[in-house]
Amino acid sequence: MTCEPNGGAIAPMTKRFLFHSFIVVIFTAFFAQAETKLPSILGSHMVLQQGEKCPIWGWDDSDKVVTVAFAGQKHTAKVGDDGRWQVTLDPMKANAKGQALTVRGSTVVELKDVLVGEVWLCSGQSNMEWTVSRSTNAKEEIANGNHPLIRHIKIPHRPSAKAESNVPSSGWQPCTPKVVANFTAVGYYFGRHLHKKLNVPIGLIGSNWGGTRIEPWIPPVGFKSVPALKANFADKLDQFPAKRGNGVNHQSPLALYNGMIHPLLPYTIKGALWYQGESNNGEGMVYYEKMKALIAGWRSVWNNPELPFYFVQLAPYRYTRPEALPGIWQAQLETLKVPHTGMAVVTDITTPRNIHPPNKQDVGKRLALWALVKDYGKKLKTQYSGPLFSKVDHAEGKGSFTVHFHKETTGGLTTSDKKPTSHFEISGKDGKWHPAKVTIVYGDHLIVSSTEVKNPVHVRFGWNELAEPNLVNRAGLPASPFNTAFK
């Protein structure tokens, strides 16, 4: 009997093939074993946050019971209808001795060498993604990079049209000379300084992407929290992220939050480091509104309204508009009005023709100084920040200003080169700026004046993209640029 093309009988051989295929499918489906799965952020060599409740979660067959055991704790949870389960570990003290974390569900998953310490998210664009291998003294730093209690995980570039629950990664890596070259340099030097001062394990989550704007990293709730962003963003969230060909435009709002931040939730972190702004250069105070949205958004999704957020003020660089970069500086300075934030000033760490200054050691250390004082209660012998502008007093009829800085950041104003204080200017009602004479008074405030301006209205400092001012405090940390006329 042959197989006829139009409704004819089926050949015996074909019947046997279909029958056996059907049996194989049924057999496979019947005996297929369910599997307990974890997100990639949970893995061997990870660091869990000390002193805080730490969620552990994953997926399994619905109605299964999953048990998690770690450091003397045992917690169980029933898998939901959506296949997801979650338990929460009780707060733990720092522990540098690696322990196994065991998850028992449909299958058994054992994570090895898990530590308890301090965990920080390291995000932003290329200056945060910049690796140890490309930082100053790279060969020496790599050779000496034997710090097994510092752990790093790199989140791959992954824009997404929806909020993802997981993201593939190569997992957590203990710091050794073989792998440290690819760690985020700023994050690594930050973590190394913390580790030295706190003597606890440090976990670094590197979720960053060179050249990206701030908008893709902001969660929906962040945009909704800032009235100034309502018309352009909050009211249009259903239009984001935008498409690009068959994929997602990674520069579009929500794209990187969806694909590179949301998959980390609800992993407990101590705080966040942020180094970004070059791709938003020229926006001025609008960038301040976006920073507020980012900070509020991350604090909301991590359910921590006081989540520490420390960022880097951009370094001088030759763009095309000399006053555009100072506008970002002012926006970053204003961001310090948001509670539990801090800023590393880097106007002295410059490569004007290279947008990526290789000295990431000092950048990481300056961020660490903020954390040590504000989060870990350390009392330093010197200031944790360079001088930060506080207010200005106008001396009527004397043609001068008195410039005050926040007391915690002064500690003896001086100049780095022992020369007269540079890059101060004042203006009158005509808006024309003139170089100013500066006198340091009692080491904690300045008298600023100009013979060209009888009735000064505004004062500014370091207001040029190539400015490398010499005003520092006793710790040698540089003062932040500012402009009383910039709104």
CSV table of C-alpha atoms in Angstrom, one decimal:
chain,number,residue,atom,x,y,z
A,1,MET,CA,0.0,0.0,0.0
A,2,THR,CA,1.3,3.4,-0.9
A,3,CYS,CA,0.7,6.8,0.6
A,4,GLU,CA,-1.6,8.8,-1.7
A,5,PRO,CA,-1.3,12.6,-1.8
A,6,ASN,CA,-5.0,13.4,-1.5
A,7,GLY,CA,-6.6,11.6,1.5
A,8,GLY,CA,-5.1,8.2,0.7
A,9,ALA,CA,-4.2,5.6,3.3
A,10,ILE,CA,-1.1,6.2,5.4
A,11,ALA,CA,1.8,3.7,4.9
A,12,PRO,CA,2.4,1.3,7.7
A,13,MET,CA,5.9,2.6,8.3
A,14,THR,CA,4.5,6.1,8.7
A,15,LYS,CA,1.9,4.8,11.1
A,16,ARG,CA,4.6,3.2,13.2
A,17,PHE,CA,6.7,6.3,13.2
A,18,LEU,CA,3.8,8.5,14.3
A,19,PHE,CA,2.8,6.0,17.0
A,20,HIS,CA,6.3,5.8,18.5
A,21,SER,CA,6.7,9.6,18.3
A,22,PHE,CA,3.5,10.0,20.2
A,23,ILE,CA,4.7,7.5,22.9
A,24,VAL,CA,8.0,9.3,23.2
A,25,VAL,CA,6.2,12.6,23.8
A,26,ILE,CA,3.9,11.1,26.4
A,27,PHE,CA,6.8,9.3,28.1
A,28,THR,CA,8.9,12.5,28.2
A,29,ALA,CA,6.1,14.6,29.5
A,30,PHE,CA,5.2,12.1,32.2
A,31,PHE,CA,8.7,11.5,33.5
A,32,ALA,CA,10.0,15.1,32.9
A,33,GLN,CA,11.4,16.2,36.2
A,34,ALA,CA,10.5,19.6,37.6
A,35,GLU,CA,13.5,21.8,38.5
A,36,THR,CA,14.2,24.3,41.2
A,37,LYS,CA,15.7,27.4,39.6
A,38,LEU,CA,17.3,30.6,40.9
A,39,PRO,CA,18.0,34.0,39.3
A,40,SER,CA,21.5,34.6,38.2
A,41,ILE,CA,22.1,37.3,40.9
A,42,LEU,CA,21.9,34.4,43.4
A,43,GLY,CA,24.9,32.2,43.0
A,44,SER,CA,28.0,30.7,44.5
A,45,HIS,CA,30.5,33.2,45.9
A,46,MET,CA,27.9,35.9,46.3
A,47,VAL,CA,27.8,38.4,49.2
A,48,LEU,CA,24.6,38.8,51.2
A,49,GLN,CA,24.0,42.2,53.0
A,50,GLN,CA,24.7,42.1,56.7
A,51,GLY,CA,22.3,43.5,59.2
A,52,GLU,CA,19.3,43.4,56.8
A,53,LYS,CA,16.7,40.9,55.8
A,54,CYS,CA,17.8,39.1,52.7
A,55,PRO,CA,15.2,37.7,50.3
A,56,ILE,CA,16.1,34.4,48.5
A,57,TRP,CA,13.8,33.5,45.6
A,58,GLY,CA,13.3,31.5,42.5
A,59,TRP,CA,10.9,29.3,40.5
A,60,ASP,CA,9.6,25.8,40.7
A,61,ASP,CA,6.4,23.8,40.0
A,62,SER,CA,3.3,25.4,41.6
A,63,ASP,CA,2.2,24.0,45.0
A,64,LYS,CA,5.7,22.7,45.7
A,65,VAL,CA,7.3,23.5,49.1
A,66,VAL,CA,10.8,25.0,48.9
A,67,THR,CA,13.2,25.0,51.9
A,68,VAL,CA,16.2,27.3,52.1
A,69,ALA,CA,19.0,26.6,54.6
A,70,PHE,CA,21.9,29.0,55.4
A,71,ALA,CA,24.0,29.9,58.4
A,72,GLY,CA,21.9,28.0,60.9
A,73,GLN,CA,18.6,29.4,59.4
A,74,LYS,CA,15.9,27.3,57.7
A,75,HIS,CA,12.9,28.9,55.9
A,76,THR,CA,10.2,27.4,53.8
A,77,ALA,CA,7.8,28.7,51.2
A,78,LYS,CA,5.1,27.3,49.0
A,79,VAL,CA,5.4,28.0,45.3
A,80,GLY,CA,2.7,30.2,43.9
A,81,ASP,CA,0.5,29.7,41.0
A,82,ASP,CA,2.9,31.8,38.9
A,83,GLY,CA,5.7,29.4,39.7
A,84,ARG,CA,7.6,31.8,42.0
A,85,TRP,CA,8.6,31.3,45.6
A,86,GLN,CA,10.5,33.5,48.1
A,87,VAL,CA,11.8,33.2,51.6
A,88,THR,CA,13.5,35.9,53.7
A,89,LEU,CA,16.7,35.3,55.7
A,90,ASP,CA,16.8,37.0,59.1
A,91,PRO,CA,19.5,39.7,59.5
A,92,MET,CA,23.0,38.3,59.9
A,93,LYS,CA,26.3,39.6,61.1
A,94,ALA,CA,29.2,39.9,58.6
A,95,ASN,CA,30.9,36.6,58.1
A,96,ALA,CA,34.1,36.1,56.0
A,97,LYS,CA,33.9,32.3,56.2
A,98,GLY,CA,32.2,31.0,53.1
A,99,GLN,CA,29.2,28.8,53.8
A,100,ALA,CA,26.8,26.7,51.6
A,101,LEU,CA,23.3,27.9,50.9
A,102,THR,CA,21.0,25.0,50.1
A,103,VAL,CA,17.7,25.2,48.3
A,104,ARG,CA,15.5,22.1,48.3
A,105,GLY,CA,12.5,22.0,46.1
A,106,SER,CA,11.8,19.7,43.1
A,107,THR,CA,15.5,19.5,42.9
A,108,VAL,CA,18.4,20.5,45.2
A,109,VAL,CA,20.5,23.6,44.5
A,110,GLU,CA,23.6,24.2,46.5
A,111,LEU,CA,25.4,27.6,46.4
A,112,LYS,CA,29.0,27.4,47.6
A,113,ASP,CA,31.2,29.9,49.4
A,114,VAL,CA,28.5,32.5,50.3
A,115,LEU,CA,29.7,35.4,52.4
A,116,VAL,CA,27.9,38.1,54.5
A,117,GLY,CA,29.1,41.7,54.3
A,118,GLU,CA,28.4,44.9,52.4
A,119,VAL,CA,26.8,45.0,49.0
A,120,TRP,CA,26.8,48.0,46.6
A,121,LEU,CA,25.3,48.5,43.2
A,122,CYS,CA,27.7,50.2,40.7
A,123,SER,CA,25.8,51.8,37.8
A,124,GLY,CA,26.1,54.5,35.1
A,125,GLN,CA,27.9,54.8,31.8
A,126,SER,CA,31.4,54.3,30.6
A,127,ASN,CA,33.3,55.9,33.5
A,128,MET,CA,31.7,53.3,35.8
A,129,GLU,CA,32.0,50.5,33.4
A,130,TRP,CA,35.7,51.4,32.9
A,131,THR,CA,37.7,48.4,34.0
A,132,VAL,CA,40.7,48.0,36.3
A,133,SER,CA,42.7,46.9,33.2
A,134,ARG,CA,42.3,50.4,31.8
A,135,SER,CA,42.9,52.4,35.0
A,136,THR,CA,46.2,54.0,36.2
A,137,ASN,CA,49.0,51.5,37.1
A,138,ALA,CA,46.9,48.6,35.7
A,139,LYS,CA,49.6,46.0,35.7
A,140,GLU,CA,50.5,46.6,39.3
A,141,GLU,CA,46.9,46.8,40.4
A,142,ILE,CA,46.0,43.5,38.7
A,143,ALA,CA,49.1,41.8,40.1
A,144,ASN,CA,48.1,42.9,43.6
A,145,GLY,CA,44.4,42.2,43.1
A,146,ASN,CA,44.3,39.3,45.5
A,147,HIS,CA,41.3,40.2,47.7
A,148,PRO,CA,39.1,37.0,47.8
A,149,LEU,CA,36.6,38.7,50.2
A,150,ILE,CA,35.8,41.3,47.5
A,151,ARG,CA,33.3,39.8,45.1
A,152,HIS,CA,32.0,41.2,41.8
A,153,ILE,CA,29.2,40.2,39.4
A,154,LYS,CA,28.9,41.8,35.9
A,155,ILE,CA,25.4,42.3,34.5
A,156,PRO,CA,25.4,42.1,30.7
A,157,HIS,CA,24.1,44.8,28.4
A,158,ARG,CA,20.4,43.9,28.0
A,159,PRO,CA,17.7,46.4,27.1
A,160,SER,CA,14.2,45.0,27.4
A,161,ALA,CA,10.6,46.0,26.5
A,162,LYS,CA,9.3,44.6,29.8
A,163,ALA,CA,10.5,44.3,33.3
A,164,GLU,CA,12.5,41.1,33.4
A,165,SER,CA,12.7,38.7,36.3
A,166,ASN,CA,16.1,37.3,35.5
A,167,VAL,CA,19.2,38.2,33.4
A,168,PRO,CA,22.0,35.8,32.3
A,169,SER,CA,25.4,36.5,33.8
A,170,SER,CA,28.7,34.8,34.4
A,171,GLY,CA,28.1,34.9,38.1
A,172,TRP,CA,29.9,36.2,41.2
A,173,GLN,CA,33.7,36.2,41.1
A,174,PRO,CA,36.1,36.4,44.1
A,175,CYS,CA,38.7,39.0,43.4
A,176,THR,CA,42.0,37.5,42.2
A,177,PRO,CA,44.7,38.7,39.8
A,178,LYS,CA,43.1,36.4,37.1
A,179,VAL,CA,39.7,38.2,37.1
A,180,VAL,CA,40.1,41.6,38.7
A,181,ALA,CA,41.1,43.2,35.4
A,182,ASN,CA,37.5,43.2,34.2
A,183,PHE,CA,35.9,44.6,37.4
A,184,THR,CA,34.5,48.1,37.4
A,185,ALA,CA,37.5,50.2,38.4
A,186,VAL,CA,35.5,52.8,40.4
A,187,GLY,CA,33.5,50.1,42.1
A,188,TYR,CA,36.6,48.0,42.9
A,189,TYR,CA,38.6,50.8,44.4
A,190,PHE,CA,35.6,51.9,46.4
A,191,GLY,CA,35.2,48.4,47.6
A,192,ARG,CA,38.8,47.9,48.4
A,193,HIS,CA,38.9,51.0,50.5
A,194,LEU,CA,35.7,49.9,52.4
A,195,HIS,CA,37.2,46.4,52.9
A,196,LYS,CA,40.4,47.9,54.3
A,197,LYS,CA,38.5,50.1,56.8
A,198,LEU,CA,35.6,47.8,57.7
A,199,ASN,CA,37.3,44.4,57.4
A,200,VAL,CA,34.2,42.7,56.1
A,201,PRO,CA,33.4,41.1,52.7
A,202,ILE,CA,32.3,43.5,50.0
A,203,GLY,CA,29.9,42.6,47.1
A,204,LEU,CA,29.9,44.7,44.0
A,205,ILE,CA,27.1,44.5,41.4
A,206,GLY,CA,28.3,46.0,38.1
A,207,SER,CA,25.2,47.0,36.1
A,208,ASN,CA,26.5,49.7,33.8
A,209,TRP,CA,26.7,50.5,30.1
A,210,GLY,CA,29.0,53.0,28.4
A,211,GLY,CA,27.5,55.9,26.5
A,212,THR,CA,24.0,55.5,28.0
A,213,ARG,CA,21.8,58.4,29.1
A,214,ILE,CA,20.1,58.5,32.5
A,215,GLU,CA,16.6,58.0,31.3
A,216,PRO,CA,16.9,54.3,30.5
A,217,TRP,CA,17.9,53.5,34.1
A,218,ILE,CA,14.9,55.2,35.8
A,219,PRO,CA,11.9,53.0,36.9
A,220,PRO,CA,8.4,54.1,36.1
A,221,VAL,CA,7.7,55.1,39.7
A,222,GLY,CA,10.8,57.4,39.5
A,223,PHE,CA,9.4,59.3,36.6
A,224,LYS,CA,6.0,59.6,38.4
A,225,SER,CA,7.6,61.0,41.5
A,226,VAL,CA,9.0,64.2,39.9
A,227,PRO,CA,6.4,66.8,38.7
A,228,ALA,CA,8.8,68.4,36.3
A,229,LEU,CA,9.0,65.1,34.3
A,230,LYS,CA,5.3,64.6,34.1
A,231,ALA,CA,4.6,65.9,30.5
A,232,ASN,CA,7.6,64.4,28.8
A,233,PHE,CA,7.9,61.1,30.6
A,234,ALA,CA,5.4,60.1,33.3
A,235,ASP,CA,2.4,60.8,31.0
A,236,LYS,CA,3.9,58.8,28.2
A,237,LEU,CA,5.2,55.7,30.0
A,238,ASP,CA,3.1,53.4,27.8
A,239,GLN,CA,5.2,54.6,24.8
A,240,PHE,CA,8.4,53.4,26.4
A,241,PRO,CA,10.8,51.8,25.8
A,242,ALA,CA,10.9,52.7,22.1
A,243,LYS,CA,11.7,50.1,19.5
A,244,ARG,CA,14.8,50.0,17.3
A,245,GLY,CA,14.4,47.7,14.3
A,246,ASN,CA,13.3,44.3,15.7
A,247,GLY,CA,14.7,45.2,19.1
A,248,VAL,CA,14.6,47.8,21.9
A,249,ASN,CA,16.3,51.2,21.8
A,250,HIS,CA,18.7,50.9,24.8
A,251,GLN,CA,18.7,54.7,25.1
A,252,SER,CA,14.9,54.9,25.5
A,253,PRO,CA,13.3,55.4,29.0
A,254,LEU,CA,12.8,52.2,31.0
A,255,ALA,CA,14.9,50.1,28.6
A,256,LEU,CA,17.8,49.4,31.0
A,257,TYR,CA,15.8,49.5,34.2
A,258,ASN,CA,13.7,46.7,32.6
A,259,GLY,CA,16.6,44.6,31.5
A,260,MET,CA,19.5,45.4,33.9
A,261,ILE,CA,18.0,46.6,37.2
A,262,HIS,CA,14.6,45.0,37.7
A,263,PRO,CA,16.1,41.5,37.4
A,264,LEU,CA,18.2,42.2,40.5
A,265,LEU,CA,15.2,42.8,42.7
A,266,PRO,CA,14.7,42.1,45.5
A,267,TYR,CA,18.4,41.4,46.2
A,268,THR,CA,19.3,43.4,49.3
A,269,ILE,CA,22.0,46.1,48.8
A,270,LYS,CA,23.5,48.6,51.1
A,271,GLY,CA,23.5,51.4,48.6
A,272,ALA,CA,24.2,52.6,45.1
A,273,LEU,CA,27.1,54.2,43.3
A,274,TRP,CA,26.4,56.3,40.1
A,275,TYR,CA,28.9,57.7,37.6
A,276,GLN,CA,27.0,59.1,34.6
A,277,GLY,CA,26.0,62.4,33.0
A,278,GLU,CA,28.3,62.8,30.0
A,279,SER,CA,25.6,61.6,27.6
A,280,ASN,CA,23.1,64.2,29.2
A,281,ASN,CA,25.6,67.1,28.9
A,282,GLY,CA,24.0,70.4,28.1
A,283,GLU,CA,20.7,69.7,29.9
A,284,GLY,CA,21.5,71.9,32.9
A,285,MET,CA,19.1,71.7,35.8
A,286,VAL,CA,16.8,69.3,33.9
A,287,TYR,CA,19.4,66.7,34.8
A,288,TYR,CA,18.8,67.5,38.5
A,289,GLU,CA,15.1,66.5,38.0
A,290,LYS,CA,16.2,63.3,36.3
A,291,MET,CA,18.6,62.5,39.1
A,292,LYS,CA,15.8,63.0,41.6
A,293,ALA,CA,13.7,60.5,39.6
A,294,LEU,CA,16.4,58.0,39.5
A,295,ILE,CA,17.1,58.2,43.2
A,296,ALA,CA,13.5,58.1,44.2
A,297,GLY,CA,12.8,55.3,41.8
A,298,TRP,CA,15.5,53.0,43.0
A,299,ARG,CA,14.6,53.7,46.6
A,300,SER,CA,11.0,52.8,45.9
A,301,VAL,CA,11.7,49.5,44.1
A,302,TRP,CA,14.2,48.5,46.8
A,303,ASN,CA,11.7,49.5,49.4
A,304,ASN,CA,14.3,51.6,51.2
A,305,PRO,CA,13.5,55.4,51.3
A,306,GLU,CA,17.0,56.1,52.8
A,307,LEU,CA,19.0,54.0,50.4
A,308,PRO,CA,22.4,55.7,50.2
A,309,PHE,CA,23.2,57.1,46.8
A,310,TYR,CA,26.7,58.4,46.0
A,311,PHE,CA,27.7,59.8,42.7
A,312,VAL,CA,30.6,61.3,40.8
A,313,GLN,CA,30.6,64.9,39.6
A,314,LEU,CA,31.9,64.8,36.0
A,315,ALA,CA,35.6,65.7,35.3
A,316,PRO,CA,36.6,68.6,33.1
A,317,TYR,CA,36.6,67.7,29.5
A,318,ARG,CA,36.8,69.5,26.1
A,319,TYR,CA,33.3,69.3,24.7
A,320,THR,CA,32.1,72.0,22.3
A,321,ARG,CA,30.2,74.4,24.6
A,322,PRO,CA,32.4,75.6,27.5
A,323,GLU,CA,29.5,76.4,29.8
A,324,ALA,CA,27.4,73.2,29.1
A,325,LEU,CA,29.4,71.0,31.4
A,326,PRO,CA,29.3,73.4,34.3
A,327,GLY,CA,25.5,73.3,34.0
A,328,ILE,CA,25.7,69.5,34.7
A,329,TRP,CA,28.0,70.3,37.6
A,330,GLN,CA,25.5,72.6,39.1
A,331,ALA,CA,22.7,70.0,38.7
A,332,GLN,CA,24.9,67.5,40.4
A,333,LEU,CA,25.6,69.9,43.2
A,334,GLU,CA,21.9,70.6,43.7
A,335,THR,CA,21.3,66.8,43.9
A,336,LEU,CA,23.0,66.9,47.3
A,337,LYS,CA,19.7,68.5,48.6
A,338,VAL,CA,18.2,65.0,48.3
A,339,PRO,CA,18.8,63.3,51.7
A,340,HIS,CA,21.3,60.5,52.0
A,341,THR,CA,23.3,61.4,48.9
A,342,GLY,CA,26.9,62.3,48.5
A,343,MET,CA,29.2,63.5,45.6
A,344,ALA,CA,32.8,62.9,44.8
A,345,VAL,CA,34.3,66.0,43.2
A,346,VAL,CA,37.0,65.3,40.6
A,347,THR,CA,38.0,68.6,39.1
A,348,ASP,CA,41.6,67.8,39.9
A,349,ILE,CA,41.5,64.4,38.2
A,350,THR,CA,41.5,65.6,34.6
A,351,THR,CA,42.4,64.5,31.1
A,352,PRO,CA,40.8,67.3,29.1
A,353,ARG,CA,41.2,65.4,25.8
A,354,ASN,CA,40.1,62.0,27.3
A,355,ILE,CA,36.6,61.7,28.6
A,356,HIS,CA,37.8,58.7,30.7
A,357,PRO,CA,40.3,59.9,33.3
A,358,PRO,CA,42.3,56.7,34.1
A,359,ASN,CA,42.8,57.7,37.8
A,360,LYS,CA,39.9,55.7,39.1
A,361,GLN,CA,41.6,55.0,42.4
A,362,ASP,CA,41.0,58.4,43.9
A,363,VAL,CA,37.4,58.4,42.5
A,364,GLY,CA,36.6,55.2,44.3
A,365,LYS,CA,38.3,56.3,47.5
A,366,ARG,CA,36.4,59.6,47.5
A,367,LEU,CA,33.1,57.8,47.2
A,368,ALA,CA,34.2,55.5,50.0
A,369,LEU,CA,34.9,58.5,52.3
A,370,TRP,CA,31.2,59.5,52.0
A,371,ALA,CA,30.0,56.0,52.9
A,372,LEU,CA,32.5,55.5,55.7
A,373,VAL,CA,31.3,58.7,57.5
A,374,LYS,CA,27.6,58.7,56.6
A,375,ASP,CA,26.8,54.9,56.6
A,376,TYR,CA,29.4,53.3,58.8
A,377,GLY,CA,29.9,56.0,61.4
A,378,LYS,CA,33.7,56.3,60.9
A,379,LYS,CA,35.4,59.4,62.3
A,380,LEU,CA,38.0,60.5,59.8
A,381,LYS,CA,41.0,62.7,60.6
A,382,THR,CA,40.2,64.8,57.6
A,383,GLN,CA,37.1,65.8,55.6
A,384,TYR,CA,35.1,63.3,53.6
A,385,SER,CA,34.4,65.8,50.8
A,386,GLY,CA,35.9,68.8,49.1
A,387,PRO,CA,34.4,72.3,50.0
A,388,LEU,CA,30.7,72.4,49.0
A,389,PHE,CA,29.0,75.7,48.5
A,390,SER,CA,26.5,76.7,51.2
A,391,LYS,CA,25.5,80.4,50.8
A,392,VAL,CA,26.7,83.8,49.9
A,393,ASP,CA,26.4,87.1,51.8
A,394,HIS,CA,26.3,90.4,49.9
A,395,ALA,CA,28.1,93.2,51.6
A,396,GLU,CA,26.1,96.2,50.5
A,397,GLY,CA,28.2,99.1,49.2
A,398,LYS,CA,31.5,97.2,49.6
A,399,GLY,CA,31.3,95.6,46.2
A,400,SER,CA,32.1,92.1,47.6
A,401,PHE,CA,30.6,88.8,48.5
A,402,THR,CA,31.3,86.5,51.5
A,403,VAL,CA,31.2,82.9,50.2
A,404,HIS,CA,30.4,80.2,52.8
A,405,PHE,CA,30.9,76.4,52.5
A,406,HIS,CA,29.3,73.6,54.5
A,407,LYS,CA,31.3,73.4,57.7
A,408,GLU,CA,31.9,69.7,57.4
A,409,THR,CA,33.7,70.1,54.1
A,410,THR,CA,36.0,73.1,54.8
A,411,GLY,CA,38.5,72.3,57.6
A,412,GLY,CA,41.0,74.9,56.5
A,413,LEU,CA,40.5,76.3,53.0
A,414,THR,CA,43.7,76.7,51.0
A,415,THR,CA,45.0,76.3,47.5
A,416,SER,CA,46.6,73.2,46.1
A,417,ASP,CA,49.5,75.0,44.4
A,418,LYS,CA,49.9,77.8,47.1
A,419,LYS,CA,49.0,80.4,44.5
A,420,PRO,CA,46.1,82.9,44.7
A,421,THR,CA,42.7,81.2,44.5
A,422,SER,CA,41.6,80.8,40.9
A,423,HIS,CA,38.5,80.7,38.7
A,424,PHE,CA,36.2,83.0,40.7
A,425,GLU,CA,34.1,85.6,38.8
A,426,ILE,CA,31.4,88.0,39.8
A,427,SER,CA,28.8,89.9,37.8
A,428,GLY,CA,26.5,92.9,38.3
A,429,LYS,CA,23.0,93.6,37.0
A,430,ASP,CA,24.4,93.7,33.4
A,431,GLY,CA,25.2,90.0,33.6
A,432,LYS,CA,28.8,90.5,32.5
A,433,TRP,CA,31.3,88.4,34.4
A,434,HIS,CA,34.7,89.6,35.6
A,435,PRO,CA,37.6,87.9,37.3
A,436,ALA,CA,37.5,88.3,41.0
A,437,LYS,CA,40.0,88.8,43.8
A,438,VAL,CA,39.7,86.2,46.5
A,439,THR,CA,40.8,86.4,50.1
A,440,ILE,CA,40.6,83.3,52.4
A,441,VAL,CA,39.3,84.3,55.9
A,442,TYR,CA,40.0,82.2,58.9
A,443,GLY,CA,40.3,79.2,56.6
A,444,ASP,CA,36.6,78.6,56.3
A,445,HIS,CA,35.1,81.3,54.1
A,446,LEU,CA,36.1,83.7,51.3
A,447,ILE,CA,35.8,87.4,50.5
A,448,VAL,CA,35.3,87.8,46.7
A,449,SER,CA,35.4,91.1,45.0
A,450,SER,CA,36.3,92.9,41.7
A,451,THR,CA,37.2,96.5,41.0
A,452,GLU,CA,35.2,96.1,37.8
A,453,VAL,CA,31.9,95.5,39.6
A,454,LYS,CA,30.7,98.1,42.1
A,455,ASN,CA,27.4,96.4,42.9
A,456,PRO,CA,27.9,92.6,42.4
A,457,VAL,CA,24.8,90.4,42.0
A,458,HIS,CA,26.2,86.9,41.4
A,459,VAL,CA,29.3,84.9,42.0
A,460,ARG,CA,30.5,81.8,40.2
A,461,PHE,CA,33.4,79.4,40.6
A,462,GLY,CA,35.1,77.1,38.0
A,463,TRP,CA,32.5,77.9,35.4
A,464,ASN,CA,34.2,76.4,32.3
A,465,GLU,CA,34.5,72.9,31.1
A,466,LEU,CA,38.3,73.1,31.2
A,467,ALA,CA,38.5,74.8,34.6
A,468,GLU,CA,40.9,73.1,37.1
A,469,PRO,CA,40.5,75.3,40.2
A,470,ASN,CA,43.0,75.2,42.9
A,471,LEU,CA,40.7,75.7,45.9
A,472,VAL,CA,40.9,72.8,48.3
A,473,ASN,CA,40.4,71.9,51.9
A,474,ARG,CA,43.0,70.6,54.4
A,475,ALA,CA,42.4,67.1,53.1
A,476,GLY,CA,43.5,68.2,49.7
A,477,LEU,CA,40.0,67.6,48.2
A,478,PRO,CA,38.9,70.1,45.6
A,479,ALA,CA,35.9,72.4,45.9
A,480,SER,CA,32.9,71.9,43.7
A,481,PRO,CA,32.1,74.5,41.0
A,482,PHE,CA,29.0,76.6,41.6
A,483,ASN,CA,27.1,79.5,40.1
A,484,THR,CA,24.5,81.6,42.1
A,485,ALA,CA,23.0,82.8,38.8
A,486,PHE,CA,22.3,79.4,37.3
A,487,LYS,CA,18.8,78.1,37.7
